[in-house]
Each structure stands twice: as structure tokens, then as C-alpha cells.
Amino acid sequence: MRNKIVAGNWKMNMSPARAVELINSLKDKINTTEVDVVVCPPFVCLPAVLEAVDGTAISVGAQNMHFEENGAYTGEVAPSMLVELGVKYVIIGHSERRQYFGETDETVNKKVLKAIEHNLLPIICVGESLAEREQGVTIDLVRLQTKIALKDVKAEDAKKVVIAYEPIWAIGTGRTATSEQAEEVCKAIRNVVAEIYGSEVADEVRIQYGGSVNAGNANELFNMGNIDGGLVGGASLKEEFASIVNY
Ligand code: 13P
């Protein structure tokens, strides 16, 4: 059985002090131990958040990392830096990074391999734009994104990755994919994982849905057969995140 995993992607929001306030209020409200809970704050909030979650079941993730170990990459953060802090997960290939910061399927793959080398658990984001959905290429595109992201990843490591299906048209728009639309694509992602690694690995890989997840739609989405939780943006900045985790 796959444990559900609900992760909050705070994006470029909060501050170290406000982050601690939010964690403290979430601690008392999360009342399930059956869901893996992850918060992904901005880099500068990581130390404060790691301290605030100490002794709780909440894990911490970063929103990005570089694929090099160190060097002349102004403004970037290396995987070993995250590991030293105690970060467990790292979001890789979010559509906002693909759209605004030149992330490609190839750099996503490099980052996935490097994260695994450092024992960071990647949350790999895939998903189509509205134009791509209307052109009817969603499944082809998401299959390709998934295949490239997992290139050269060994089966034992592939089991541990999380894949987040985030249709770009549903991010921050309040326009959630229907549970059927989300399930169709999450199932296609599991099928492509099965084609590469076989059904044992595909059965273990956790696939999240992301895009306007809130306390009102989480239950229906997370109860679909191939949706193992969510990657939550806006609603993860509020106490509502606890209700989503407790879905
Ligand atoms: P929203 O939940 O704000 O739509 O954001 C989704 C997302 O991009 C999470 O990574």
C-alpha cells in the first residue's frame, strides 16, 4: 500500500518568522499519521522551518536545487547544502521554473539523478498547458516528461520518487482538474513507469495531483485510484493545509 503524501509548495511566499507561526498552527491541527506531510518553503526559511518541525511528523523539502555539487553558479543552491540542513525532499521541474527560469526536461533529469545521489527524494513535476490540452497531446507530453525525468534512474531509486501531475491551467487559477481528468493522467504516468520498470515499481511510486487543491476538493481527488496525494500551492500557506492533510 502506498502512503498518501501531501506537500505544500509555498513558492515565493512567507518569511522565516511567519513560517514558524504557520508551522506552529499546523502542528496542532494535523490529526492523521497516515499521510506523509511535507512543507517546501523558500530557501531562506528552511533553517527556521526545520527547527519548527523538529519532533513532529512534518518533513521539509526545497523548491529547487542545482545539479552541480558546487561552483560559480551565482544564486544557486547545491544538493549537499540542503542535505546538511536536514532537508528530505526537493521539488524538481515545477512548471514555474520551466516557464520563467529555463528549466528543461534535460535539466530536470540531471537534477533528479543528483538528488537521488544525495538521498534527497525528488518531487518531479509534469503537466501540460491549456493549449497542449486543447491540442489533445496531454498524455503524450506527460509520458515524455516522465520518461526523460527518469532516464538512467535505477529501479530501486525510481520507487522512491514522487511525481506530481500539475496541469498548468489549474495552477493558481481556482480551476481544478476534475477528479476524472486528474486520474486519467496520473494513471498514464503510472503506466509509463510500469513500461520502464515493471509493475512492482509502478505500484510503489507515489503520484500527486497539483493545481488549485483545497479543503473542498482534496477528498475526492485523493480517493482516486492513482492519485496518492497532492502538491498544494496557495492553500498550503494557510491553516487550510491541515484540513487538506486530514482529508
Ligand atoms: P495552487 O495550489 O496555488 O494552484 O498551486 C499548485 C502548485 O503549483 C503547487 O506546486
CSV table of N, CA, C and O in Angstrom, one decimal, residues 87-145:
chain,number,residue,atom,x,y,z
A,87,VAL,N,17.1,18.7,5.0
A,87,VAL,CA,16.0,18.7,4.1
A,87,VAL,C,15.9,17.3,3.5
A,87,VAL,O,16.9,16.6,3.2
A,88,LYS,N,14.7,16.9,3.3
A,88,LYS,CA,14.4,15.5,2.9
A,88,LYS,C,14.0,15.4,1.4
A,88,LYS,O,14.3,14.4,0.7
A,89,TYR,N,13.2,16.3,1.0
A,89,TYR,CA,12.6,16.3,-0.4
A,89,TYR,C,13.0,17.5,-1.2
A,89,TYR,O,13.5,18.5,-0.6
A,90,VAL,N,12.9,17.4,-2.5
A,90,VAL,CA,13.2,18.6,-3.3
A,90,VAL,C,12.2,18.5,-4.5
A,90,VAL,O,12.1,17.5,-5.2
A,91,ILE,N,11.5,19.6,-4.7
A,91,ILE,CA,10.7,19.8,-5.9
A,91,ILE,C,11.6,20.0,-7.1
A,91,ILE,O,12.5,20.9,-7.0
A,92,ILE,N,11.3,19.3,-8.2
A,92,ILE,CA,12.2,19.4,-9.4
A,92,ILE,C,11.3,19.6,-10.6
A,92,ILE,O,10.3,18.8,-10.8
A,93,GLY,N,11.5,20.6,-11.4
A,93,GLY,CA,10.8,20.8,-12.6
A,93,GLY,C,9.5,21.4,-12.5
A,93,GLY,O,8.6,21.2,-13.4
A,94,HIS,N,9.2,22.2,-11.5
A,94,HIS,CA,7.9,22.9,-11.4
A,94,HIS,C,7.7,23.7,-12.6
A,94,HIS,O,8.6,24.3,-13.2
A,95,SER,N,6.4,23.8,-13.1
A,95,SER,CA,6.2,24.5,-14.3
A,95,SER,C,6.6,25.9,-14.3
A,95,SER,O,6.9,26.5,-15.3
A,96,GLU,N,6.6,26.5,-13.1
A,96,GLU,CA,7.0,27.9,-13.0
A,96,GLU,C,8.5,28.0,-13.2
A,96,GLU,O,9.0,29.0,-13.8
A,97,ARG,N,9.3,27.0,-12.9
A,97,ARG,CA,10.7,27.0,-13.2
A,97,ARG,C,10.9,26.7,-14.6
A,97,ARG,O,11.8,27.2,-15.3
A,98,ARG,N,10.1,25.9,-15.2
A,98,ARG,CA,10.2,25.6,-16.6
A,98,ARG,C,9.9,26.9,-17.4
A,98,ARG,O,10.5,27.2,-18.4
A,99,GLN,N,8.8,27.6,-17.0
A,99,GLN,CA,8.3,28.7,-17.7
A,99,GLN,C,9.2,30.0,-17.6
A,99,GLN,O,9.5,30.6,-18.6
A,100,TYR,N,9.7,30.2,-16.3
A,100,TYR,CA,10.4,31.5,-16.1
A,100,TYR,C,11.9,31.4,-16.0
A,100,TYR,O,12.6,32.4,-16.0
A,101,PHE,N,12.4,30.2,-15.7
A,101,PHE,CA,13.8,30.0,-15.3
A,101,PHE,C,14.5,29.0,-16.2
A,101,PHE,O,15.5,28.5,-15.8
A,102,GLY,N,13.9,28.7,-17.4
A,102,GLY,CA,14.7,27.9,-18.4
A,102,GLY,C,14.9,26.5,-18.0
A,102,GLY,O,15.8,25.8,-18.5
A,103,GLU,N,14.1,25.9,-17.0
A,103,GLU,CA,14.2,24.5,-16.7
A,103,GLU,C,13.7,23.7,-17.9
A,103,GLU,O,12.7,24.0,-18.5
A,104,THR,N,14.4,22.7,-18.3
A,104,THR,CA,14.0,21.8,-19.4
A,104,THR,C,13.9,20.4,-18.9
A,104,THR,O,14.4,20.0,-17.8
A,105,ASP,N,13.4,19.5,-19.7
A,105,ASP,CA,13.3,18.1,-19.3
A,105,ASP,C,14.7,17.5,-19.1
A,105,ASP,O,14.9,16.7,-18.2
A,106,GLU,N,15.7,18.0,-19.8
A,106,GLU,CA,17.1,17.5,-19.6
A,106,GLU,C,17.6,18.0,-18.2
A,106,GLU,O,18.3,17.2,-17.5
A,107,THR,N,17.4,19.3,-17.9
A,107,THR,CA,17.9,19.7,-16.6
A,107,THR,C,17.2,19.0,-15.4
A,107,THR,O,17.7,18.8,-14.4
A,108,VAL,N,15.9,18.8,-15.7
A,108,VAL,CA,15.1,18.1,-14.7
A,108,VAL,C,15.7,16.7,-14.4
A,108,VAL,O,16.0,16.3,-13.3
A,109,ASN,N,16.1,16.0,-15.5
A,109,ASN,CA,16.7,14.7,-15.4
A,109,ASN,C,18.0,14.8,-14.6
A,109,ASN,O,18.3,14.0,-13.7
A,110,LYS,N,18.8,15.8,-14.9
A,110,LYS,CA,20.1,15.9,-14.2
A,110,LYS,C,19.9,16.1,-12.8
A,110,LYS,O,20.6,15.6,-11.9
A,111,LYS,N,18.9,17.0,-12.4
A,111,LYS,CA,18.6,17.3,-11.0
A,111,LYS,C,18.1,16.0,-10.3
A,111,LYS,O,18.4,15.8,-9.1
A,112,VAL,N,17.2,15.3,-11.0
A,112,VAL,CA,16.7,14.1,-10.4
A,112,VAL,C,17.8,13.1,-10.0
A,112,VAL,O,17.9,12.6,-8.9
A,113,LEU,N,18.7,12.9,-11.0
A,113,LEU,CA,19.8,12.0,-10.7
A,113,LEU,C,20.7,12.5,-9.6
A,113,LEU,O,21.1,11.7,-8.7
A,114,LYS,N,20.9,13.8,-9.5
A,114,LYS,CA,21.8,14.3,-8.5
A,114,LYS,C,21.1,14.3,-7.1
A,114,LYS,O,21.7,14.0,-6.1
A,115,ALA,N,19.8,14.6,-7.1
A,115,ALA,CA,19.1,14.5,-5.8
A,115,ALA,C,19.2,13.1,-5.3
A,115,ALA,O,19.5,12.9,-4.1
A,116,ILE,N,19.0,12.1,-6.1
A,116,ILE,CA,19.0,10.7,-5.7
A,116,ILE,C,20.4,10.3,-5.1
A,116,ILE,O,20.5,9.7,-4.1
A,117,GLU,N,21.4,10.8,-5.9
A,117,GLU,CA,22.8,10.6,-5.4
A,117,GLU,C,23.0,11.1,-4.0
A,117,GLU,O,23.7,10.5,-3.2
A,118,HIS,N,22.3,12.2,-3.6
A,118,HIS,CA,22.4,12.8,-2.3
A,118,HIS,C,21.3,12.3,-1.3
A,118,HIS,O,21.1,12.9,-0.3
A,119,ASN,N,20.6,11.3,-1.7
A,119,ASN,CA,19.5,10.8,-0.9
A,119,ASN,C,18.4,11.8,-0.6
A,119,ASN,O,17.8,11.8,0.5
A,120,LEU,N,18.3,12.8,-1.5
A,120,LEU,CA,17.1,13.6,-1.4
A,120,LEU,C,16.0,13.0,-2.2
A,120,LEU,O,16.3,12.4,-3.3
A,121,LEU,N,14.8,13.1,-1.8
A,121,LEU,CA,13.6,12.5,-2.5
A,121,LEU,C,13.0,13.5,-3.5
A,121,LEU,O,12.5,14.5,-3.0
A,122,PRO,N,13.1,13.3,-4.8
A,122,PRO,CA,12.6,14.3,-5.7
A,122,PRO,C,11.1,14.2,-5.8
A,122,PRO,O,10.5,13.1,-5.9
A,123,ILE,N,10.5,15.4,-5.9
A,123,ILE,CA,9.1,15.5,-6.3
A,123,ILE,C,9.1,16.1,-7.7
A,123,ILE,O,9.4,17.3,-7.9
A,124,ILE,N,8.9,15.3,-8.7
A,124,ILE,CA,9.1,15.7,-10.1
A,124,ILE,C,7.8,16.2,-10.6
A,124,ILE,O,6.8,15.5,-10.6
A,125,CYS,N,7.8,17.4,-11.1
A,125,CYS,CA,6.6,18.0,-11.6
A,125,CYS,C,6.5,17.8,-13.2
A,125,CYS,O,7.4,18.1,-13.9
A,126,VAL,N,5.3,17.4,-13.6
A,126,VAL,CA,5.0,17.3,-15.0
A,126,VAL,C,3.6,17.9,-15.2
A,126,VAL,O,2.8,18.0,-14.3
A,127,GLY,N,3.3,18.2,-16.5
A,127,GLY,CA,1.9,18.7,-16.7
A,127,GLY,C,1.9,19.6,-18.0
A,127,GLY,O,2.9,20.1,-18.4
A,128,GLU,N,0.7,19.7,-18.5
A,128,GLU,CA,0.5,20.4,-19.8
A,128,GLU,C,-0.1,21.7,-19.7
A,128,GLU,O,-0.8,22.0,-18.7
A,129,SER,N,0.1,22.6,-20.7
A,129,SER,CA,-0.5,23.9,-20.7
A,129,SER,C,-2.0,23.7,-21.2
A,129,SER,O,-2.3,22.6,-21.7
A,130,LEU,N,-2.7,24.8,-21.2
A,130,LEU,CA,-4.1,24.7,-21.7
A,130,LEU,C,-4.1,24.4,-23.2
A,130,LEU,O,-4.8,23.6,-23.7
A,131,ALA,N,-3.1,25.1,-23.9
A,131,ALA,CA,-3.1,24.9,-25.4
A,131,ALA,C,-2.8,23.4,-25.7
A,131,ALA,O,-3.3,22.8,-26.6
A,132,GLU,N,-1.8,22.8,-24.9
A,132,GLU,CA,-1.5,21.4,-25.2
A,132,GLU,C,-2.7,20.5,-24.9
A,132,GLU,O,-2.9,19.6,-25.6
A,133,ARG,N,-3.4,20.8,-23.8
A,133,ARG,CA,-4.6,20.0,-23.5
A,133,ARG,C,-5.6,20.1,-24.7
A,133,ARG,O,-6.2,19.1,-25.1
A,134,GLU,N,-5.8,21.4,-25.2
A,134,GLU,CA,-6.8,21.5,-26.3
A,134,GLU,C,-6.3,20.9,-27.6
A,134,GLU,O,-7.1,20.5,-28.4
A,135,GLN,N,-5.0,20.8,-27.7
A,135,GLN,CA,-4.5,20.1,-28.9
A,135,GLN,C,-4.5,18.6,-28.7
A,135,GLN,O,-4.2,17.8,-29.7
A,136,GLY,N,-4.9,18.1,-27.6
A,136,GLY,CA,-5.1,16.7,-27.4
A,136,GLY,C,-3.8,15.9,-27.2
A,136,GLY,O,-3.7,14.7,-27.4
A,137,VAL,N,-2.7,16.6,-26.7
A,137,VAL,CA,-1.4,15.9,-26.6
A,137,VAL,C,-1.0,15.7,-25.1
A,137,VAL,O,0.1,15.4,-24.8
A,138,THR,N,-2.0,15.9,-24.2
A,138,THR,CA,-1.6,15.9,-22.8
A,138,THR,C,-0.9,14.6,-22.4
A,138,THR,O,0.2,14.6,-21.8
A,139,ILE,N,-1.5,13.4,-22.8
A,139,ILE,CA,-0.9,12.2,-22.3
A,139,ILE,C,0.5,12.0,-23.0
A,139,ILE,O,1.4,11.6,-22.3
A,140,ASP,N,0.6,12.3,-24.3
A,140,ASP,CA,1.9,12.1,-24.9
A,140,ASP,C,2.9,13.0,-24.2
A,140,ASP,O,4.0,12.5,-24.0
A,141,LEU,N,2.6,14.2,-23.9
A,141,LEU,CA,3.5,15.2,-23.3
A,141,LEU,C,3.9,14.7,-22.0
A,141,LEU,O,5.1,14.7,-21.6
A,142,VAL,N,3.0,14.3,-21.1
A,142,VAL,CA,3.3,13.9,-19.8
A,142,VAL,C,4.1,12.6,-19.8
A,142,VAL,O,5.0,12.5,-18.9
A,143,ARG,N,3.8,11.7,-20.7
A,143,ARG,CA,4.6,10.5,-20.8
A,143,ARG,C,6.1,10.8,-21.1
A,143,ARG,O,7.0,10.3,-20.5
A,144,LEU,N,6.2,11.8,-22.1
A,144,LEU,CA,7.6,12.2,-22.5
A,144,LEU,C,8.3,12.8,-21.3
A,144,LEU,O,9.5,12.5,-21.0
A,145,GLN,N,7.7,13.8,-20.6
A,145,GLN,CA,8.3,14.5,-19.5
A,145,GLN,C,8.7,13.4,-18.4
A,145,GLN,O,9.8,13.5,-17.9
